[in-house]
Amino acid sequence: MDIDTDTAINLDTAVDIDAGRLLRDLDELARFGGRPDGGVDRVAGSPADLASRAWLADRLAEAGLAARTDAAGNVFGQVPGARPWLLAGSHTDTVPAGGRLDGAYGVIAALEVLRTLHEHGHPAAGALEVVSFWDEEGAGPASAGGLAGSTAMCAGDHVRDLRAYLELHIEQGPRMERDGLELAVVEGIVGIERHQVVMRGAANHAGTTPMDERADAGRAAAVVAAAVPDRVLGVDPAMVVNVGHIEFLPGAPNVVPGEARLVVEWRGARDDSLLRAEKELSALAHDTAEALGCQGEIRAVSRKPPAVFDPGLCDLVARACRAAGGPAGRMHSFAGHDAGVLSAHVPTAMIFVPSAGGVSHSPLEHTPEPMLARGCRALLAAVAEAAGRGPAGTGGTGGTARPPRGEE
Ligand SMILES: [Zn+2]
């Protein structure tokens, strides 16, 4: 390691990103799979995706950097001959009819940061590796469900060379704009749980069965669907909750439903909130079933635990955001990112810039150009400071990371 770990690196004003080049490269990348409405069709593995990866490797080479593609399809870039340990990037695949910034911004910004440091002969250049992960979105017909490239990398040997991961991304929601923030330190990614509620009653004639003699499973399910948001928010008002699927059986207008099923999904940053929400749903389902002469049962469909980012690296990123001059806040991501995968292996942090109107996964995805430049400057400052501290100064080798719990 030829990084001097004892010397703090302060960005002097001469070392600055080229905002015009950043924006031009974002425009150029958006041409791969570009749509007339301004959106992008660049699903992982599509000809447009493969061409954009070849283009990225060319951009790296043009900057005098070494590009390589691993067996999973991830594209990496670094200073030739260096031994980088600080990874920064995101993904360049999109959903169908996606936007030009989701993922692409984090990759091009990381490229711009590495190019800038390399051009100035800055010692942080040798510590930094840029990545465009393969198939983050999981939108293709043959996709294994997303986060494929980061998951593959973390299952291989290369992750052992790394000591930190930084990802710059658009927020994809309205919170920053609402709160007047131009930058945000992302402290983690919310956990996502899905639970199915099954109500069992007695199917019967909807005309001849007196109201007080029904065991109406549909009504019981509807009561749960209407009541569950308030019960979950009562546990933790920062959570979000959704009943996105409900089904009545046999499902005829003249039959009292004998069985009904619904799926409740909630997302929250805190393990204890996720657990208490499940207890609330269980109590609600059983109480409702009992009151309406039915039997209620809940079962977990899937549980994705929250990803917790490294507190020390988050503090460093907060200082970098201040150095970049934007009003910065702290928040959790309600969408999944490659950073969630990395955080189980190395100290990880993310930076968000606002999404205009909270719109993402849409051709209308937009962030004002000055904010894109500011986010890239925050990434530059974070990389320089982390590199200046050396591998041990970024939070260790995963001391706060924890192994992921499997989905159920
Ligand atoms: Zn993304």
Short mmCIF file of C-alpha atoms and ligand atoms in Angstrom, two decimals:
data_model
loop_
_atom_site.label_atom_id
_atom_site.label_comp_id
_atom_site.label_asym_id
_atom_site.label_seq_id
_atom_site.Cartn_x
_atom_site.Cartn_y
_atom_site.Cartn_z
CA MET A 1 0.00 0.00 0.00
CA ASP A 2 1.64 3.21 -1.10
CA ILE A 3 -0.90 5.43 0.66
CA ASP A 4 0.52 7.50 3.50
CA THR A 5 -1.95 6.75 6.26
CA ASP A 6 -0.66 9.45 8.61
CA THR A 7 -1.13 12.46 6.39
CA ALA A 8 -4.56 13.99 6.12
CA ILE A 9 -5.38 14.98 2.58
CA ASN A 10 -7.03 18.33 2.13
CA LEU A 11 -8.52 19.09 -1.22
CA ASP A 12 -7.00 22.26 -2.51
CA THR A 13 -9.19 24.31 -4.80
CA ALA A 14 -7.03 23.36 -7.78
CA VAL A 15 -8.31 19.80 -7.51
CA ASP A 16 -11.87 20.07 -8.67
CA ILE A 17 -14.10 17.98 -10.87
CA ASP A 18 -14.86 19.11 -14.42
CA ALA A 19 -18.65 19.57 -14.11
CA GLY A 20 -19.04 20.04 -17.87
CA ARG A 21 -17.31 16.73 -18.55
CA LEU A 22 -19.47 15.00 -15.91
CA LEU A 23 -22.67 16.26 -17.55
CA ARG A 24 -21.44 15.50 -21.08
CA ASP A 25 -20.62 11.92 -20.12
CA LEU A 26 -24.05 11.53 -18.51
CA ASP A 27 -25.59 12.74 -21.78
CA GLU A 28 -23.45 10.35 -23.81
CA LEU A 29 -24.27 7.38 -21.59
CA ALA A 30 -28.00 8.21 -21.90
CA ARG A 31 -27.75 7.67 -25.67
CA PHE A 32 -27.28 3.93 -25.08
CA GLY A 33 -30.88 2.70 -25.07
CA GLY A 34 -32.05 6.31 -25.26
CA ARG A 35 -35.76 6.88 -25.96
CA PRO A 36 -37.43 9.77 -27.78
CA ASP A 37 -39.18 10.75 -24.53
CA GLY A 38 -35.82 11.27 -22.78
CA GLY A 39 -35.91 7.97 -20.92
CA VAL A 40 -33.58 5.00 -21.23
CA ASP A 41 -34.16 1.32 -22.04
CA ARG A 42 -30.96 -0.34 -20.86
CA VAL A 43 -32.00 -3.53 -19.13
CA ALA A 44 -29.04 -5.66 -18.01
CA GLY A 45 -27.73 -7.89 -20.76
CA SER A 46 -29.50 -5.99 -23.56
CA PRO A 47 -27.42 -4.83 -26.54
CA ALA A 48 -27.65 -1.26 -25.19
CA ASP A 49 -26.37 -2.35 -21.77
CA LEU A 50 -23.45 -4.27 -23.27
CA ALA A 51 -22.58 -1.36 -25.56
CA SER A 52 -22.68 1.08 -22.64
CA ARG A 53 -20.26 -1.11 -20.69
CA ALA A 54 -17.84 -1.16 -23.62
CA TRP A 55 -18.19 2.63 -23.82
CA LEU A 56 -17.41 2.96 -20.09
CA ALA A 57 -14.27 0.85 -20.50
CA ASP A 58 -13.25 3.16 -23.39
CA ARG A 59 -13.83 6.25 -21.24
CA LEU A 60 -11.62 4.77 -18.53
CA ALA A 61 -8.89 3.93 -21.06
CA GLU A 62 -9.07 7.43 -22.56
CA ALA A 63 -8.37 8.81 -19.09
CA GLY A 64 -5.25 6.65 -18.82
CA LEU A 65 -6.96 4.23 -16.45
CA ALA A 66 -7.04 0.44 -16.51
CA ALA A 67 -10.45 -1.10 -17.19
CA ARG A 68 -11.45 -4.68 -16.58
CA THR A 69 -14.68 -6.67 -16.65
CA ASP A 70 -15.11 -9.57 -14.23
CA ALA A 71 -16.92 -12.86 -14.85
CA ALA A 72 -20.17 -11.41 -13.51
CA GLY A 73 -20.11 -8.51 -15.99
CA ASN A 74 -19.07 -5.80 -13.50
CA VAL A 75 -16.84 -3.14 -15.09
CA PHE A 76 -13.99 -1.81 -12.93
CA GLY A 77 -11.51 1.02 -13.47
CA GLN A 78 -8.37 1.99 -11.58
CA VAL A 79 -4.96 3.62 -11.93
CA PRO A 80 -2.76 1.08 -13.75
CA GLY A 81 -0.63 -0.90 -11.32
CA ALA A 82 -2.27 0.53 -8.19
CA ARG A 83 -3.80 -1.59 -5.44
CA PRO A 84 -7.10 0.20 -4.77
CA TRP A 85 -9.09 -0.58 -1.63
CA LEU A 86 -11.77 2.11 -1.77
CA LEU A 87 -14.55 1.25 -4.21
CA ALA A 88 -17.02 3.82 -5.56
CA GLY A 89 -19.70 3.45 -8.19
CA SER A 90 -23.19 2.17 -8.83
CA HIS A 91 -24.89 0.50 -11.82
CA THR A 92 -25.52 1.42 -15.47
CA ASP A 93 -28.43 -0.93 -16.19
CA THR A 94 -31.95 0.53 -16.03
CA VAL A 95 -35.53 -0.62 -15.69
CA PRO A 96 -37.53 -0.59 -18.97
CA ALA A 97 -38.45 3.01 -19.77
CA GLY A 98 -36.22 4.14 -16.93
CA GLY A 99 -34.47 7.44 -16.31
CA ARG A 100 -31.00 8.65 -17.26
CA LEU A 101 -29.70 9.13 -13.70
CA ASP A 102 -30.63 6.07 -11.60
CA GLY A 103 -27.30 4.28 -11.21
CA ALA A 104 -25.66 6.03 -14.18
CA TYR A 105 -25.03 9.15 -12.10
CA GLY A 106 -23.11 7.25 -9.42
CA VAL A 107 -20.93 5.51 -12.00
CA ILE A 108 -20.11 8.61 -14.05
CA ALA A 109 -19.49 10.66 -10.90
CA ALA A 110 -17.07 8.03 -9.61
CA LEU A 111 -15.34 8.03 -13.01
CA GLU A 112 -15.10 11.83 -12.86
CA VAL A 113 -13.63 11.71 -9.35
CA LEU A 114 -11.00 9.13 -10.32
CA ARG A 115 -10.16 11.02 -13.53
CA THR A 116 -9.79 14.26 -11.59
CA LEU A 117 -7.54 12.76 -8.92
CA HIS A 118 -5.44 10.94 -11.53
CA GLU A 119 -4.97 14.06 -13.66
CA HIS A 120 -3.75 16.01 -10.65
CA GLY A 121 -1.41 13.25 -9.52
CA HIS A 122 -3.35 13.17 -6.26
CA PRO A 123 -2.34 10.23 -4.03
CA ALA A 124 -5.99 9.31 -3.44
CA ALA A 125 -6.19 8.19 -7.08
CA GLY A 126 -4.26 5.01 -6.27
CA ALA A 127 -6.68 4.06 -3.52
CA LEU A 128 -9.81 4.40 -5.63
CA GLU A 129 -11.50 1.85 -7.83
CA VAL A 130 -14.58 2.68 -9.91
CA VAL A 131 -17.32 0.14 -10.58
CA SER A 132 -20.42 -0.28 -12.68
CA PHE A 133 -22.21 -3.27 -11.21
CA TRP A 134 -24.04 -5.75 -13.39
CA ASP A 135 -27.85 -6.01 -13.21
CA GLU A 136 -28.77 -4.00 -10.14
CA GLU A 137 -32.36 -3.56 -11.26
CA GLY A 138 -33.31 -7.18 -11.90
CA ALA A 139 -35.62 -6.06 -14.69
CA GLY A 140 -34.65 -8.50 -17.44
CA PRO A 141 -36.56 -11.71 -18.22
CA ALA A 142 -33.57 -13.86 -17.25
CA SER A 143 -32.68 -11.79 -14.20
CA ALA A 144 -32.15 -13.44 -10.84
CA GLY A 145 -33.91 -10.56 -9.07
CA GLY A 146 -31.44 -7.72 -9.08
CA LEU A 147 -28.23 -6.77 -7.23
CA ALA A 148 -26.62 -9.56 -9.27
CA GLY A 149 -23.21 -7.99 -9.91
CA SER A 150 -22.59 -6.74 -6.38
CA THR A 151 -23.79 -10.05 -4.93
CA ALA A 152 -21.43 -11.97 -7.25
CA MET A 153 -18.51 -9.68 -6.40
CA CYS A 154 -19.10 -10.11 -2.67
CA ALA A 155 -19.17 -13.90 -3.11
CA GLY A 156 -15.76 -13.81 -4.81
CA ASP A 157 -12.20 -12.93 -3.86
CA HIS A 158 -12.10 -9.27 -4.90
CA VAL A 159 -14.19 -8.06 -1.97
CA ARG A 160 -11.29 -9.06 0.31
CA ASP A 161 -9.14 -6.37 -1.34
CA LEU A 162 -11.66 -3.71 -0.37
CA ARG A 163 -11.91 -1.70 2.82
CA ALA A 164 -14.75 0.70 2.00
CA TYR A 165 -17.52 1.37 -0.50
CA LEU A 166 -19.12 4.70 -1.41
CA GLU A 167 -22.16 5.11 -3.66
CA LEU A 168 -23.60 8.37 -4.92
CA HIS A 169 -27.20 8.09 -6.13
CA ILE A 170 -30.35 10.07 -6.79
CA GLU A 171 -32.82 9.84 -3.92
CA GLN A 172 -35.71 8.50 -6.05
CA GLY A 173 -38.21 9.98 -3.59
CA PRO A 174 -39.56 13.40 -2.54
CA ARG A 175 -38.12 13.72 0.96
CA MET A 176 -35.01 15.83 0.21
CA GLU A 177 -36.86 18.27 -2.01
CA ARG A 178 -39.58 18.58 0.60
CA ASP A 179 -36.99 19.30 3.32
CA GLY A 180 -34.87 21.65 1.21
CA LEU A 181 -31.79 19.40 1.23
CA GLU A 182 -29.29 19.33 -1.64
CA LEU A 183 -27.22 16.49 -0.23
CA ALA A 184 -27.97 13.69 2.20
CA VAL A 185 -25.89 11.14 4.05
CA VAL A 186 -27.63 7.79 3.76
CA GLU A 187 -27.28 5.85 6.99
CA GLY A 188 -28.75 2.61 5.78
CA ILE A 189 -31.41 0.92 3.71
CA VAL A 190 -34.73 0.03 5.26
CA GLY A 191 -35.67 -3.56 5.89
CA ILE A 192 -38.60 -4.92 3.90
CA GLU A 193 -41.03 -7.49 5.28
CA ARG A 194 -44.04 -9.09 3.65
CA HIS A 195 -46.64 -11.02 5.61
CA GLN A 196 -49.68 -12.86 4.35
CA VAL A 197 -52.90 -12.82 6.36
CA VAL A 198 -55.34 -15.67 5.73
CA MET A 199 -58.89 -15.37 7.08
CA ARG A 200 -61.05 -18.48 7.11
CA GLY A 201 -64.81 -18.29 7.56
CA ALA A 202 -67.68 -20.15 5.92
CA ALA A 203 -68.73 -19.73 2.29
CA ASN A 204 -72.50 -19.44 2.06
CA HIS A 205 -75.39 -17.92 0.09
CA ALA A 206 -75.03 -14.13 0.22
CA GLY A 207 -78.82 -13.66 0.09
CA THR A 208 -80.26 -16.31 2.37
CA THR A 209 -77.65 -16.28 5.15
CA PRO A 210 -78.69 -13.77 7.87
CA MET A 211 -76.09 -11.13 8.59
CA ASP A 212 -75.63 -12.24 12.19
CA GLU A 213 -75.00 -15.83 11.16
CA ARG A 214 -72.17 -15.22 8.71
CA ALA A 215 -68.52 -16.05 9.10
CA ASP A 216 -67.43 -13.52 6.47
CA ALA A 217 -63.73 -13.97 5.78
CA GLY A 218 -63.79 -11.14 3.21
CA ARG A 219 -65.08 -8.64 5.71
CA ALA A 220 -62.45 -9.72 8.25
CA ALA A 221 -59.68 -9.28 5.68
CA ALA A 222 -61.01 -5.86 4.65
CA VAL A 223 -61.08 -4.72 8.28
CA VAL A 224 -57.43 -5.76 8.65
CA ALA A 225 -56.47 -4.03 5.39
CA ALA A 226 -58.11 -0.79 6.53
CA ALA A 227 -56.68 -0.87 10.05
CA VAL A 228 -53.13 -2.12 9.52
CA PRO A 229 -51.50 1.13 8.29
CA ASP A 230 -52.37 3.00 11.49
CA ARG A 231 -51.28 0.06 13.64
CA VAL A 232 -47.86 -0.14 11.93
CA LEU A 233 -47.33 3.63 11.97
CA GLY A 234 -48.27 3.57 15.66
CA VAL A 235 -45.17 1.42 16.19
CA ASP A 236 -42.83 3.69 14.23
CA PRO A 237 -44.11 6.69 12.27
CA ALA A 238 -40.99 6.59 10.06
CA MET A 239 -42.11 3.30 8.54
CA VAL A 240 -44.15 2.87 5.37
CA VAL A 241 -46.82 0.19 4.96
CA ASN A 242 -48.79 -1.12 2.01
CA VAL A 243 -51.59 -3.60 1.39
CA GLY A 244 -51.02 -4.27 -2.28
CA HIS A 245 -52.81 -7.56 -2.73
CA ILE A 246 -56.13 -8.92 -1.50
CA GLU A 247 -58.13 -11.90 -2.69
CA PHE A 248 -61.60 -13.23 -1.79
CA LEU A 249 -62.49 -16.89 -2.31
CA PRO A 250 -64.44 -18.16 -4.10
CA GLY A 251 -64.76 -14.56 -5.32
CA ALA A 252 -68.38 -14.24 -6.47
CA PRO A 253 -70.79 -11.36 -5.69
CA ASN A 254 -73.45 -13.71 -4.35
CA VAL A 255 -71.21 -15.86 -2.15
CA VAL A 256 -70.08 -14.87 1.34
CA PRO A 257 -66.28 -15.28 1.11
CA GLY A 258 -65.21 -18.46 2.84
CA GLU A 259 -61.56 -17.46 2.72
CA ALA A 260 -59.66 -14.25 2.09
CA ARG A 261 -55.96 -13.48 1.81
CA LEU A 262 -54.02 -10.26 1.81
CA VAL A 263 -50.34 -9.40 1.76
CA VAL A 264 -49.04 -6.56 3.91
CA GLU A 265 -45.62 -5.07 3.19
CA TRP A 266 -43.81 -2.69 5.50
CA ARG A 267 -40.39 -1.04 5.38
CA GLY A 268 -38.46 0.34 8.30
CA ALA A 269 -34.93 1.12 9.37
CA ARG A 270 -35.12 -0.44 12.84
CA ASP A 271 -35.10 -4.15 13.61
CA ASP A 272 -37.24 -3.66 16.72
CA SER A 273 -39.85 -1.71 14.75
CA LEU A 274 -40.07 -4.47 12.16
CA LEU A 275 -40.59 -7.01 14.92
CA ARG A 276 -43.21 -4.94 16.76
CA ALA A 277 -45.10 -4.32 13.51
CA GLU A 278 -45.39 -8.06 13.06
CA LYS A 279 -46.81 -8.43 16.58
CA GLU A 280 -49.33 -5.67 15.86
CA LEU A 281 -50.46 -7.38 12.66
CA SER A 282 -50.77 -10.69 14.46
CA ALA A 283 -52.91 -9.17 17.24
CA LEU A 284 -55.03 -7.26 14.74
CA ALA A 285 -55.65 -10.34 12.61
CA HIS A 286 -56.57 -12.56 15.53
CA ASP A 287 -58.81 -9.99 17.24
CA THR A 288 -60.61 -9.20 13.99
CA ALA A 289 -61.10 -12.86 13.15
CA GLU A 290 -62.51 -13.58 16.58
CA ALA A 291 -64.93 -10.65 16.45
CA LEU A 292 -66.27 -11.78 13.09
CA GLY A 293 -66.47 -15.52 13.73
CA CYS A 294 -63.49 -16.38 11.54
CA GLN A 295 -60.05 -17.84 12.04
CA GLY A 296 -57.03 -15.71 11.27
CA GLU A 297 -53.50 -16.79 10.53
CA ILE A 298 -50.42 -14.82 9.50
CA ARG A 299 -47.24 -16.09 7.93
CA ALA A 300 -44.08 -14.33 6.85
CA VAL A 301 -43.64 -14.29 3.07
CA SER A 302 -40.24 -12.59 3.04
CA ARG A 303 -37.95 -10.63 5.35
CA LYS A 304 -35.08 -8.48 4.14
CA PRO A 305 -33.27 -7.00 7.13
CA PRO A 306 -32.22 -3.34 7.18
CA ALA A 307 -28.76 -2.59 5.83
CA VAL A 308 -26.77 -0.56 8.35
CA PHE A 309 -24.06 1.67 6.95
CA ASP A 310 -20.82 2.39 8.78
CA PRO A 311 -21.27 5.23 11.31
CA GLY A 312 -17.67 6.43 10.98
CA LEU A 313 -17.84 6.50 7.20
CA CYS A 314 -21.23 8.27 7.40
CA ASP A 315 -19.64 10.97 9.57
CA LEU A 316 -16.82 11.32 7.06
CA VAL A 317 -19.36 11.65 4.25
CA ALA A 318 -21.25 14.28 6.26
CA ARG A 319 -18.05 16.34 6.51
CA ALA A 320 -17.50 15.86 2.78
CA CYS A 321 -21.04 17.11 2.09
CA ARG A 322 -20.37 20.18 4.21
CA ALA A 323 -17.14 20.76 2.28
CA ALA A 324 -19.15 20.56 -0.96
CA GLY A 325 -21.35 23.31 0.38
CA GLY A 326 -24.81 21.85 0.20
CA PRO A 327 -27.45 21.77 2.93
CA ALA A 328 -27.04 18.15 4.00
CA GLY A 329 -29.25 15.90 6.06
CA ARG A 330 -29.31 12.27 7.12
CA MET A 331 -31.83 9.74 5.98
CA HIS A 332 -32.48 6.11 5.15
CA SER A 333 -33.03 4.78 1.68
CA PHE A 334 -36.43 3.24 1.08
CA ALA A 335 -35.19 1.64 -2.16
CA GLY A 336 -32.58 -1.11 -2.48
CA HIS A 337 -29.04 -0.42 -3.73
CA ASP A 338 -25.79 -2.31 -4.35
CA ALA A 339 -24.53 -0.51 -1.23
CA GLY A 340 -26.87 -2.70 0.80
CA VAL A 341 -25.05 -5.80 -0.44
CA LEU A 342 -21.60 -4.28 0.13
CA SER A 343 -22.48 -3.13 3.65
CA ALA A 344 -22.51 -6.73 4.88
CA HIS A 345 -18.83 -7.02 3.89
CA VAL A 346 -17.09 -3.63 4.09
CA PRO A 347 -17.79 -0.25 5.73
CA THR A 348 -20.23 1.42 3.38
CA ALA A 349 -21.95 4.79 3.02
CA MET A 350 -24.08 6.53 0.41
CA ILE A 351 -24.71 10.12 -0.67
CA PHE A 352 -28.06 11.19 -2.13
CA VAL A 353 -28.93 14.15 -4.34
CA PRO A 354 -32.59 15.13 -4.78
CA SER A 355 -34.94 13.75 -7.40
CA ALA A 356 -37.10 16.51 -8.88
CA GLY A 357 -40.70 15.82 -7.95
CA GLY A 358 -39.60 12.58 -6.28
CA VAL A 359 -39.84 10.86 -9.69
CA SER A 360 -37.66 7.86 -10.59
CA HIS A 361 -37.86 4.69 -12.71
CA SER A 362 -39.40 7.02 -15.28
CA PRO A 363 -38.25 8.99 -18.34
CA LEU A 364 -39.12 12.09 -16.26
CA GLU A 365 -36.33 11.36 -13.76
CA HIS A 366 -34.43 14.64 -13.27
CA THR A 367 -31.98 16.39 -10.95
CA PRO A 368 -30.83 19.99 -11.64
CA GLU A 369 -27.30 20.10 -13.06
CA PRO A 370 -25.80 22.21 -10.23
CA MET A 371 -26.97 19.56 -7.77
CA LEU A 372 -25.40 16.80 -9.88
CA ALA A 373 -22.10 18.71 -9.82
CA ARG A 374 -22.37 19.31 -6.09
CA GLY A 375 -22.98 15.63 -5.37
CA CYS A 376 -19.90 14.73 -7.41
CA ARG A 377 -17.84 17.26 -5.42
CA ALA A 378 -19.08 15.68 -2.19
CA LEU A 379 -17.96 12.29 -3.50
CA LEU A 380 -14.56 13.74 -4.43
CA ALA A 381 -14.14 15.20 -0.93
CA ALA A 382 -15.24 11.91 0.69
CA VAL A 383 -12.83 9.86 -1.44
CA ALA A 384 -9.93 12.22 -0.73
CA GLU A 385 -10.58 12.22 3.00
CA ALA A 386 -11.08 8.44 3.23
CA ALA A 387 -7.98 7.79 1.13
CA GLY A 388 -5.99 10.19 3.29
CA ARG A 389 -6.88 8.25 6.39
CA GLY A 390 -5.92 4.95 4.82
CA PRO A 391 -7.77 1.63 4.89
CA ALA A 392 -7.91 1.50 8.68
CA GLY A 393 -9.37 4.98 8.97
CA THR A 394 -12.57 4.21 7.13
CA GLY A 395 -14.10 2.09 9.84
CA GLY A 396 -11.91 -1.02 9.86
CA THR A 397 -12.56 -4.22 7.99
CA GLY A 398 -16.27 -4.50 8.51
CA GLY A 399 -16.54 -4.22 12.27
CA THR A 400 -20.05 -2.80 12.03
CA ALA A 401 -21.05 -5.02 9.18
CA ARG A 402 -23.13 -8.06 9.88
CA PRO A 403 -23.90 -11.09 7.81
CA PRO A 404 -27.16 -10.82 5.87
CA ARG A 405 -30.08 -12.85 7.08
CA GLY A 406 -31.54 -14.99 4.35
CA GLU A 407 -34.93 -14.22 2.90
CA GLU A 408 -37.76 -16.35 4.13
ZN ZN B 1 -30.16 2.59 -8.73
#
